[in-house]
Structures are given as C-alpha cells and as structure tokens.
XYZ file of C-alpha atoms in Angstrom:
595
model
C 40.793 82.917 57.810
C 40.292 79.306 56.269
C 41.411 80.459 52.646
C 44.512 81.880 54.293
C 45.477 78.621 55.838
C 46.133 77.067 52.733
C 48.465 80.109 51.959
C 50.216 79.564 54.895
C 50.999 75.769 54.092
C 52.377 76.978 50.648
C 54.255 79.720 52.050
C 55.723 77.095 54.710
C 56.626 74.869 52.373
C 58.293 76.998 49.961
C 60.081 78.995 52.494
C 61.334 75.716 54.558
C 64.683 75.717 53.111
C 65.018 79.361 54.160
C 64.007 78.794 57.828
C 67.456 78.590 59.166
C 68.551 81.759 57.658
C 65.263 83.455 58.825
C 65.876 82.498 62.614
C 69.814 83.610 62.576
C 68.505 87.039 61.338
C 66.130 87.381 63.996
C 68.826 86.118 66.377
C 71.483 88.554 65.249
C 69.518 91.600 65.603
C 68.555 91.231 69.301
C 70.679 93.530 71.762
C 73.298 92.302 73.848
C 70.860 92.228 76.851
C 67.778 90.899 75.594
C 64.637 91.253 77.701
C 63.436 87.310 78.355
C 59.658 87.474 78.659
C 58.518 84.534 80.877
C 55.721 83.260 78.519
C 54.539 79.902 79.711
C 56.354 80.151 83.168
C 55.031 80.959 86.698
C 55.890 84.680 87.797
C 54.124 86.476 90.280
C 54.982 89.792 88.238
C 54.179 88.604 84.801
C 51.569 85.983 85.331
C 51.926 84.546 81.967
C 52.009 81.139 82.649
C 48.965 80.683 80.057
C 50.564 82.356 77.458
C 52.592 79.863 75.580
C 55.918 80.410 73.492
C 54.978 80.124 69.875
C 56.455 79.696 66.402
C 57.730 82.996 64.283
C 55.479 83.676 60.965
C 51.951 84.382 60.023
C 49.722 87.332 60.011
C 46.574 88.643 61.484
C 43.999 90.859 60.148
C 40.942 92.792 61.877
C 38.807 95.961 61.383
C 38.504 99.134 63.242
C 36.132 101.950 62.878
C 38.678 104.672 63.266
C 41.835 105.454 62.052
C 44.730 107.685 64.085
C 44.772 111.379 63.805
C 48.576 111.304 63.299
C 51.068 108.671 63.616
C 53.114 110.830 66.306
C 52.561 108.929 69.426
C 53.215 112.156 71.625
C 50.767 114.527 69.673
C 47.866 111.838 69.517
C 45.577 112.573 72.434
C 42.966 110.086 71.264
C 42.548 106.249 71.871
C 42.249 105.393 67.995
C 45.926 107.290 67.529
C 47.384 105.264 70.515
C 46.027 101.922 69.510
C 48.318 102.329 66.646
C 51.290 104.738 67.774
C 52.464 102.384 70.735
C 53.262 99.384 68.637
C 55.515 101.548 66.631
C 57.125 103.424 69.394
C 56.753 100.642 72.009
C 56.960 100.990 75.650
C 59.108 103.341 77.476
C 61.818 103.022 80.331
C 59.259 100.759 82.040
C 56.359 99.167 80.690
C 52.600 97.931 81.791
C 51.894 94.020 81.659
C 48.651 93.852 79.807
C 47.999 90.581 81.905
C 47.827 92.068 85.368
C 48.630 95.948 85.055
C 52.003 95.479 87.090
C 54.953 97.530 85.768
C 57.737 95.551 84.400
C 60.979 96.609 82.654
C 60.972 98.015 79.333
C 63.895 99.930 77.773
C 65.629 100.014 81.229
C 66.685 96.422 82.678
C 66.587 97.604 86.154
C 65.986 101.113 88.252
C 66.811 102.110 91.561
C 64.972 104.528 93.851
C 66.748 106.751 96.572
C 65.875 106.922 100.121
C 64.278 110.315 100.017
C 62.087 108.673 97.305
C 63.079 111.940 94.954
C 65.526 110.347 92.495
C 64.987 107.197 89.756
C 67.672 106.283 88.175
C 67.086 103.820 85.186
C 69.643 101.396 83.550
C 69.243 100.711 79.784
C 69.774 97.512 78.185
C 72.847 97.099 76.246
C 72.781 97.017 72.345
C 69.319 98.649 72.176
C 67.872 99.778 68.538
C 65.335 101.469 66.852
C 63.674 100.093 63.891
C 65.827 101.647 61.636
C 68.957 99.663 63.050
C 70.538 102.786 64.753
C 71.314 102.611 68.526
C 69.002 103.917 71.233
C 71.123 105.130 74.065
C 70.902 107.547 76.901
C 70.917 110.571 74.599
C 67.662 109.416 72.957
C 65.772 109.346 76.565
C 67.468 112.825 77.326
C 66.377 114.116 74.285
C 62.843 112.463 74.409
C 61.902 113.932 77.743
C 64.059 117.380 77.716
C 63.503 118.775 74.173
C 60.134 116.903 73.344
C 57.957 116.003 76.365
C 59.221 118.849 78.843
C 59.354 121.400 75.931
C 55.705 124.027 76.532
C 56.023 124.112 72.452
C 55.292 120.529 71.985
C 51.882 119.739 71.726
C 51.811 116.971 73.911
C 49.386 115.631 76.994
C 52.209 113.726 78.531
C 53.656 116.909 80.059
C 51.109 117.101 82.637
C 51.213 113.636 83.682
C 54.797 114.298 84.740
C 54.167 117.192 86.536
C 54.322 116.974 90.225
C 53.071 120.117 92.479
C 53.260 122.134 88.992
C 56.831 121.228 88.553
C 58.654 118.794 85.881
C 61.153 116.256 86.672
C 64.873 116.865 86.107
C 66.768 114.559 84.163
C 70.306 113.653 83.906
C 72.416 111.789 81.502
C 74.879 109.656 84.147
C 76.555 107.672 81.167
C 75.481 106.111 77.565
C 72.852 103.550 79.469
C 71.932 105.530 82.648
C 69.319 108.203 83.207
C 68.283 109.974 86.444
C 65.079 111.924 87.047
C 64.819 114.093 90.005
C 61.297 114.827 91.126
C 60.069 117.582 93.737
C 59.101 115.103 96.306
C 57.960 111.282 96.680
C 55.388 110.044 94.218
C 54.634 106.752 94.056
C 52.842 106.807 90.716
C 56.219 108.431 89.209
C 57.568 105.100 87.613
C 54.127 104.403 85.564
C 54.789 108.064 84.069
C 58.102 106.909 82.342
C 56.119 104.572 79.977
C 56.404 107.011 77.287
C 58.131 105.449 73.948
C 61.617 107.022 73.238
C 62.196 109.078 70.148
C 65.056 108.790 67.931
C 67.584 111.536 68.524
C 69.242 111.131 64.619
C 65.826 111.495 63.281
C 64.709 114.764 64.952
C 68.035 116.606 66.293
C 67.742 120.278 65.142
C 63.913 119.859 64.358
C 62.094 122.911 65.726
C 58.845 122.452 67.715
C 56.613 123.784 65.200
C 58.091 120.990 62.711
C 57.860 118.436 65.285
C 54.338 119.216 65.722
C 53.838 118.412 62.079
C 55.856 115.488 61.841
C 54.810 111.657 61.348
C 51.621 113.216 60.410
C 49.172 111.177 57.738
C 50.834 112.389 54.533
C 54.262 110.995 55.806
C 52.634 107.824 56.704
C 51.214 107.369 53.445
C 54.386 108.759 51.261
C 57.126 107.641 53.184
C 56.007 105.171 56.013
C 59.868 104.247 56.645
C 60.386 107.620 58.107
C 58.596 106.931 61.295
C 61.224 105.176 63.186
C 60.270 103.591 66.870
C 61.673 100.889 69.024
C 57.948 99.196 69.432
C 57.353 95.341 68.183
C 56.308 96.781 64.863
C 57.063 99.080 62.250
C 54.440 100.956 59.874
C 54.838 99.097 56.343
C 51.687 100.655 54.731
C 49.343 103.433 54.830
C 46.404 104.106 52.827
C 44.092 106.775 54.122
C 40.705 105.505 55.187
C 41.343 102.196 53.816
C 44.008 100.021 55.930
C 47.393 100.424 57.877
C 49.817 97.230 57.408
C 52.480 96.812 60.072
C 55.514 94.472 59.668
C 57.713 93.093 62.488
C 60.465 95.523 63.689
C 63.651 93.151 63.351
C 65.696 95.018 65.953
C 62.916 94.582 68.747
C 64.671 93.801 72.210
C 62.411 90.913 73.392
C 62.428 87.383 73.320
C 60.423 84.268 74.563
C 62.426 81.742 76.955
C 63.466 79.819 74.244
C 65.286 82.703 72.927
C 62.831 83.121 69.862
C 62.510 87.250 69.122
C 59.675 88.578 69.322
C 56.984 89.530 67.839
C 56.091 86.237 66.295
C 53.977 87.624 63.545
C 55.292 88.862 60.492
C 52.876 91.276 59.760
C 49.279 92.292 60.802
C 46.933 94.605 58.767
C 44.300 96.989 59.977
C 41.214 98.069 57.515
C 38.687 100.523 58.006
C 34.810 99.755 57.972
C 31.807 102.008 58.756
C 30.527 100.911 62.013
C 29.957 97.214 64.420
C 27.647 95.531 61.959
C 30.032 95.532 59.044
C 33.043 94.773 61.560
C 30.650 91.846 62.908
C 29.926 90.329 59.270
C 33.792 90.677 58.307
C 34.547 88.292 61.292
C 31.675 86.556 60.572
C 32.469 85.873 56.679
C 36.094 84.794 57.920
C 37.620 88.509 56.129
C 38.999 88.987 59.834
C 40.576 86.887 62.444
C 39.486 88.975 65.495
C 36.362 90.630 66.938
C 35.760 92.933 69.913
C 32.048 91.696 70.318
C 29.009 93.409 71.101
C 26.128 92.004 73.254
C 23.722 91.403 69.909
C 26.760 89.686 68.575
C 26.690 86.516 71.104
C 23.968 84.527 70.394
C 25.162 84.210 66.686
C 28.855 83.706 67.984
C 28.246 81.133 70.674
C 25.928 79.003 68.287
C 28.248 78.730 65.367
C 31.703 79.067 67.264
C 32.461 74.999 66.994
C 31.479 75.130 63.114
C 33.535 78.075 62.444
C 36.375 77.319 64.942
C 35.855 80.554 67.015
C 37.289 80.922 70.299
C 34.696 83.173 72.460
C 35.618 85.396 75.614
C 32.051 85.240 77.049
C 32.982 87.093 80.263
C 33.517 84.344 82.766
C 36.945 84.258 84.578
C 39.054 87.212 85.616
C 39.297 88.343 81.515
C 35.837 89.188 81.442
C 35.458 91.737 84.287
C 34.894 95.430 84.103
C 37.042 98.137 84.961
C 35.037 100.813 85.802
C 31.086 100.537 86.263
C 27.982 102.677 87.338
C 27.729 103.174 91.025
C 24.613 104.629 93.097
C 25.085 107.425 95.352
C 23.017 109.380 98.130
C 23.392 113.016 98.852
C 24.044 113.508 102.659
C 23.039 117.001 102.062
C 19.457 116.383 100.523
C 16.412 118.124 101.731
C 14.715 116.654 104.683
C 16.467 116.035 107.925
C 15.284 112.574 108.361
C 15.977 111.844 105.029
C 19.693 112.986 105.281
C 20.015 111.101 108.498
C 19.401 107.541 106.901
C 21.494 108.487 103.984
C 24.545 108.952 106.384
C 24.203 106.065 107.715
C 26.363 102.595 106.654
C 23.619 100.364 107.784
C 20.977 102.306 105.212
C 23.504 101.960 102.533
C 24.089 98.229 103.019
C 20.568 97.488 103.524
C 19.976 99.197 99.902
C 22.923 97.018 98.703
C 21.326 94.083 99.506
C 17.938 94.548 97.764
C 19.745 95.256 94.530
C 19.019 92.087 92.548
C 22.664 91.924 90.852
C 21.389 88.619 88.961
C 18.245 90.263 87.417
C 20.158 93.328 86.452
C 23.101 91.417 84.615
C 20.236 89.312 82.925
C 17.935 91.877 81.908
C 20.421 94.997 81.493
C 23.470 93.024 79.929
C 21.519 90.104 78.554
C 23.213 87.561 80.842
C 26.827 89.009 79.848
C 27.460 90.895 83.040
C 30.042 90.758 86.062
C 29.548 92.086 89.597
C 31.838 94.585 90.516
C 32.435 94.689 94.235
C 34.161 98.201 94.963
C 36.189 101.031 93.125
C 39.411 99.213 92.440
C 38.174 96.639 89.711
C 39.707 92.780 90.123
C 41.540 93.265 87.167
C 44.155 95.660 88.956
C 46.935 94.478 90.939
C 45.646 96.717 93.698
C 42.624 95.059 94.063
C 41.759 94.105 97.643
C 39.938 90.171 97.416
C 38.538 90.882 100.900
C 36.287 93.471 99.271
C 34.276 90.289 97.733
C 33.455 89.116 101.031
C 32.804 92.514 102.753
C 30.146 94.073 100.626
C 26.883 92.866 100.926
C 26.138 91.623 97.428
C 23.929 89.102 97.678
C 19.891 89.510 97.295
C 18.289 89.586 100.826
C 15.630 91.796 101.498
C 15.088 90.036 104.904
C 18.508 90.943 105.940
C 17.954 94.241 104.778
C 14.518 94.972 106.491
C 16.573 93.721 110.086
C 19.525 96.345 109.006
C 16.836 98.990 108.577
C 14.823 98.208 111.671
C 18.106 98.899 113.651
C 18.062 102.279 112.823
C 14.739 103.091 113.545
C 13.189 102.554 110.040
C 10.419 100.158 110.142
C 6.732 99.405 108.880
C 5.019 101.194 111.896
C 1.200 100.948 110.685
C 1.354 97.500 109.014
C 0.443 99.293 105.653
C 3.543 97.703 103.711
C 5.774 100.990 103.496
C 8.691 101.855 105.662
C 8.241 105.036 108.133
C 10.616 107.319 109.685
C 10.214 107.249 113.477
C 7.860 110.541 112.909
C 5.642 108.410 110.885
C 6.599 109.547 107.392
C 6.911 107.153 104.664
C 10.191 106.675 103.124
C 10.760 108.103 99.733
C 13.219 109.372 97.402
C 14.152 109.854 93.843
C 16.824 108.147 91.548
C 18.636 110.655 88.988
C 19.577 109.166 85.997
C 20.495 110.775 82.908
C 17.702 110.535 80.205
C 19.413 108.531 77.168
C 21.524 106.322 79.062
C 19.503 102.475 78.542
C 21.753 100.851 81.284
C 21.349 103.387 83.919
C 17.454 103.477 83.373
C 16.873 99.940 83.472
C 19.290 99.724 86.453
C 17.501 102.260 88.288
C 14.133 100.421 87.461
C 15.421 97.508 88.963
C 16.839 99.253 92.103
C 13.319 100.770 92.653
C 11.795 97.559 92.233
C 14.111 96.012 95.021
C 13.209 98.823 97.434
C 9.614 98.667 96.629
C 9.987 94.695 97.982
C 10.735 96.427 101.823
C 8.664 99.400 101.461
C 10.721 102.233 100.078
C 9.522 104.186 97.172
C 12.351 105.478 95.008
C 10.916 107.195 91.793
C 13.185 107.078 88.744
C 13.625 110.497 87.299
C 15.307 110.772 83.803
C 16.731 113.862 83.074
C 18.924 115.234 79.791
C 22.303 114.999 80.450
C 23.015 118.855 81.007
C 20.282 118.958 83.953
C 21.539 115.707 85.310
C 25.061 116.912 85.478
C 24.107 120.512 87.086
C 22.002 118.718 89.756
C 24.604 116.164 90.407
C 27.320 118.978 90.790
C 25.016 121.247 92.328
C 23.756 118.825 94.951
C 20.134 119.141 93.725
C 19.328 115.288 94.120
C 18.734 112.564 96.489
C 20.004 109.416 94.863
C 21.701 109.104 91.451
C 23.266 106.766 89.364
C 26.679 107.871 88.227
C 30.012 106.400 86.519
C 33.262 108.463 86.902
C 36.115 107.174 84.975
C 39.551 106.410 86.509
C 42.870 105.026 85.436
C 42.290 101.367 85.190
C 45.128 100.595 87.238
C 46.523 103.381 89.199
C 44.558 103.743 92.461
C 45.769 107.504 93.235
C 43.381 108.375 90.303
C 40.282 107.796 92.408
C 41.087 110.420 95.003
C 38.896 112.844 92.942
C 36.132 110.503 94.145
C 36.880 109.405 97.574
C 39.023 112.075 99.475
C 36.965 114.609 101.021
C 38.825 117.416 98.656
C 37.872 115.589 95.538
C 35.875 117.421 92.902
C 33.512 114.051 92.610
C 33.042 113.557 96.384
C 29.104 113.581 95.226
C 27.805 111.994 98.382
C 29.093 114.807 100.860
C 29.894 117.799 99.019
C 32.724 120.115 100.935
C 33.260 117.151 103.386
C 36.827 118.628 103.995
C 34.751 121.144 106.548
C 33.376 118.444 108.637
C 34.672 115.158 107.499
C 33.194 111.761 109.070
C 36.374 109.866 111.099
C 36.633 107.337 108.218
C 36.857 110.068 105.612
C 39.571 111.432 107.255
C 41.377 107.839 107.207
C 40.888 107.554 103.764
C 42.421 111.139 103.116
C 45.477 110.011 105.159
C 45.677 106.654 103.239
C 45.729 108.356 99.920
C 48.405 110.761 100.875
C 50.367 107.726 102.016
C 49.528 105.798 98.729
C 50.822 108.653 97.037
C 54.268 109.022 99.036
C 54.971 105.134 99.240
C 57.772 103.528 97.160
C 57.229 99.909 95.725
C 54.265 98.284 94.654
C 53.833 96.180 98.039
C 54.244 99.424 100.051
C 51.592 101.363 98.286
C 49.402 98.284 98.155
C 48.808 98.108 101.655
C 47.314 101.628 102.004
C 44.853 100.867 99.367
C 43.910 97.794 100.674
C 43.261 99.409 103.687
C 40.958 102.324 101.620
C 38.975 99.277 100.199
C 38.237 97.822 103.442
C 37.259 101.062 104.618
C 34.931 101.564 101.482
C 33.496 97.746 101.961
C 32.434 98.722 105.750
C 30.999 102.283 105.287
C 29.798 101.608 101.403
C 29.647 105.541 100.719
C 28.674 104.489 97.225
C 27.294 101.017 95.876
C 28.911 99.753 92.921
C 26.487 98.148 90.242
C 27.198 95.113 87.623
C 29.083 96.006 84.254
C 29.175 94.305 81.034
C 31.497 91.685 80.666
C 34.395 91.869 78.337
C 33.275 90.042 75.058
C 35.882 88.841 72.312
C 35.832 86.203 69.351
C 38.990 84.977 67.580
C 40.069 82.778 64.846
C 40.703 79.466 66.646
C 44.385 79.567 64.593
C 45.551 82.452 67.046
C 47.538 81.286 70.058
C 47.966 83.654 73.109
C 44.657 85.711 73.318
C 43.241 84.151 75.991
C 44.473 86.708 78.353
C 42.849 89.694 76.423
C 40.716 91.946 78.752
C 39.739 95.671 79.260
C 43.381 96.058 80.300
C 44.755 94.901 76.726
C 43.556 93.710 73.646
C 45.327 92.639 70.439
C 47.615 95.760 70.218
C 48.743 95.338 73.665
C 49.551 91.371 72.990
C 50.534 91.926 69.390
C 54.056 90.789 70.428
C 53.082 87.742 71.890
C 50.107 86.505 69.710
C 51.380 83.855 67.159
C 49.499 81.431 64.385
C 49.183 77.896 64.496
C 49.513 76.401 60.941
C-alpha cells in the first residue's frame, strides 16, 4: 500500500477545492431519519467505543479464492456469494452488530412485539432510498417477503428459516412506513430472521419466479452492473469474471457516524481472485493487498516483519481471537460394558478427564501456540455467553485433583501397578474415535490419551475413514469420540440439536427422551423457554442457566480451537474488532483510510 499512499496524497491535493461539495452531496443524500452509529461512544448494545469516526475517501484491495455463483442475495446459499451480495443488499429490517452479535436497528428504526409474542410491527425510517435513488418503502418490504421469500417457486433457503411449525408468517402493510408480521406462536429467534436485504419492487414488479431465479446473475454483473440495486453500503461498479469485483459507495446509504458523516467512509474497494492461500499471502507480503486472513504458517513471517512493513496483526489475544465453534470430546453412555457405561454417566468422571487434558500443550502443539480455550457450547464472542462458565468448568491441568475425583466414584489403583481399576479389579481402558484425515483431532486425541495415561487410564486413539467414523458415531458404535457440530455463531437455540434429549446429535445419550436424567429434562425445558421468550435479557436468562448446568454436568468436554488470525495495512482504521463474527465485509461501512 506504500505506493498507493503517494497517489492518495496527490488525489487529496487535487481534490481539496472540491471537498466541501463532496461532503454536501453526501449529506444531501441522507434520509430524513438516518441511523446514527455510535462509533467511539459508550453503548451496551453497540460496543463500538474502540471504533473511531473517520474521514471519507480512500479505497481498499484484497484477494479471495472464490467468487460468487450469483449476485442475487436470495438465491446464493454459499458463503462466497453472501460475502459479496450482503454489502450490496445491506441489512434488512434489523441488522446484526458485527462486534458482539446483538440485534440492532436496520432499515426499521424501531419495532414492537405484541403481548402474546405473535405480532411484530416494524417502523421504517423516513426517506430511505435504494442505490439507484428510488424510494424504499413498506411496499418493497411486502414485495420482498410475499412475492419472493415466501414464494415456493423462488429458489431461496431463507424461506425455511422463517418457517415456524412448518408455517410461514403473515405480513401486512399498515402504512407507507409500517409493516406487521404475524407468526403462528411465540418464537424468540424471529427477529434475527428478518435481516434479509430488501429488494426493489420497481425493478422486479411483473417479473416471473422463473425470471427472478435467473436475475442478477454473473452475465448481468459483467455487462450491466448498474442493474443490480440494493440498499447496502456499496454498489457493484465492475465485475470481470474470475478476475476482479469492484464496489463503489452507495450515495444513498442511510447511516452516519456521530459527527454526521455519511457512511461508508471508503469510496471503493476491489476484490481480485487468486488460486490459493499461498498467493493470498504473497500478495499481502508484496504490498498488493491491504488485508489478509492469515494462516498459522504465515504467522512467524508476519510477526517478525510487522514493524518494518507497518502491519497490524491480530494474533488471537483478547475476545476478537476467540473461536466460535470447536471440537468436543464425548462419551457414549450406552457403550458396551456395564462398568464403563457407569463411569461415563458420572459427571465426576468427565470432570476428571477434563482435568487431565493439557490445554496449554494442545494449544502449543496443535495450533503452534495460536489457539484459545473454549469453555462451553456458547462462545465468548456471543452475547449469550455466561461468563460464570469459565469459573465452573475444570480447565486447568491437575492430575492429582483428577485422581481424587475418580477415587470418590470408586476408581483407583487397587494393586499399585500404576493403572486405575474398576471395583471388579478390571483395568479402565477405552478408545477415542477420530476421523482419520483430521490433523487437529488426531493430535488432540493423542494429547488427551497422554493425559489419561498420566493418571493410569488407557485410551487408545482409533483413526477411521470419515464414512466409518460417521456411521459409528450416529449408530452408537463407539466409546469416546472427538466431534465438531457446527451451530449458529450467535443464536443459542440452534444448540438444541446437541443438548436436548430429542436432538439428533445428542450423541452421548441416544434416545435420551425415553429415560432422561433430571438435568437433561431441565435443559429441555430451558430450550423451550428460550424459544418462546421475547427480548434479549429474558432469553439470555434461560441460556445462562443452561450453561451453568452444562458446566456442572459436563456432558461433553470442549477443546481449544484455533485463534482468529488477521493482518491489515497500518493505514486502515476500525479493523481492530475483526473476529469470527465479522471481518472486512461486515465492517466495510466503518473502515477508513488514514492518509
């Protein structure tokens, strides 16, 4: 970026006399009711005190390995598509704060929920416009949901997200700026479901479902990018297939910073396609790009050259470096052998195992020291995380304490041969099932096995092809296993597949709904309450209690995960909160360049 700094200076000098007119143009395009984002200010909801108001102008460049399959946000179901289309379409009625995952206002300045929890009324901002300058009103919201999202002939996955008891919501226009959704029953996560970008009715009115399913494809993006219209912070400026995508700022975007400067700050950003991670790294190293999602192998070079090159490196320290999902160790309560099943069911056994997992060694050896402890099922990045879990989960390596816990449940070295035995005198041994080609899980299993050996338990690591691993896991043909189950990074109700007794991934206790433990029944109840509750605080209280039960009973043991690693040019501002919740495309409207 050093060469571009000179260009920025020249551009700045040449356009100095035009600056006031540029600012005026930005201000004149704001709606009557803009959204003021509290950058640099204290806010429990936004948590953006460390993001600072900036100066308009500048550009950013970075590389990616995959380009979108379409520029139609509703049709794209892959991350590579959403990364591009969401900056064009923008947030919907509500938005998700990339700093902490909280729900914040979007196109709707406010909303209300009926006492029975079934009606949601949204009030749009006055004066909203699409990127082509045409008004955005309740008609566009109704059109987006009724004619597109709810239309069974439109090929979108967003429809299934909005189904509640297999029913879609009803939507009604109350006036030009007000819409109301009615859902079949109270459903706490509903608000997060209406973050879908709004489509311009004036563009798609009269278009058939079949035509919409072909709309805004790669050919349109290449030939007529101006035809792709949204309400996001950027608009498509240029697309060259398999080469580059260029975005320019949306002059009608509805957000400002506290000083009244219209967002986004950047005039443009460019994304170009590369073959692999190695080329991404070389482009950043050679000053051809401004940011990099770093790999573990990149870190030694980046850290040793960061001062000389003027890079800012996120090394995983602080909350921004935390994992969202990580592997966990689970024990099969229905494994063969009565005595083995009995100890697997005992929370003190599982707590003892947790105490002999050398997490520091695991982080150093598996993640080259760039790893972080995951204490439970809800990441510390999530607003639903209960910080008490960190105190309750036994995460410090302590073999002596583990031995004491095991002795309390009748497991000890009865003949002083260095191995722990059941009361029957049989040595305790079991296997840990891992899918063969997963380097992280294989090495983690070896470290866990070493820790168990330290206290006299034999744990054989069994590496199996993924197909065999999966069938044994689902069929209950294992004793212990290391697994990862992906869930929504913020919304805790998605964990019900794992932690409720009817969940298909309740791996430690299959068919638990026929004979649940008392605490499993309580977790079932808490998830039901969390689904029905309205409002963040009410919902969080139920998930807080769930996490406390988890920490006490430890049905599975979460393992450390890889740190979030990121590098940026030192001229970029407001990149310090990049995390697995959000990177450049999520923060693009706030990023600015210090000239």
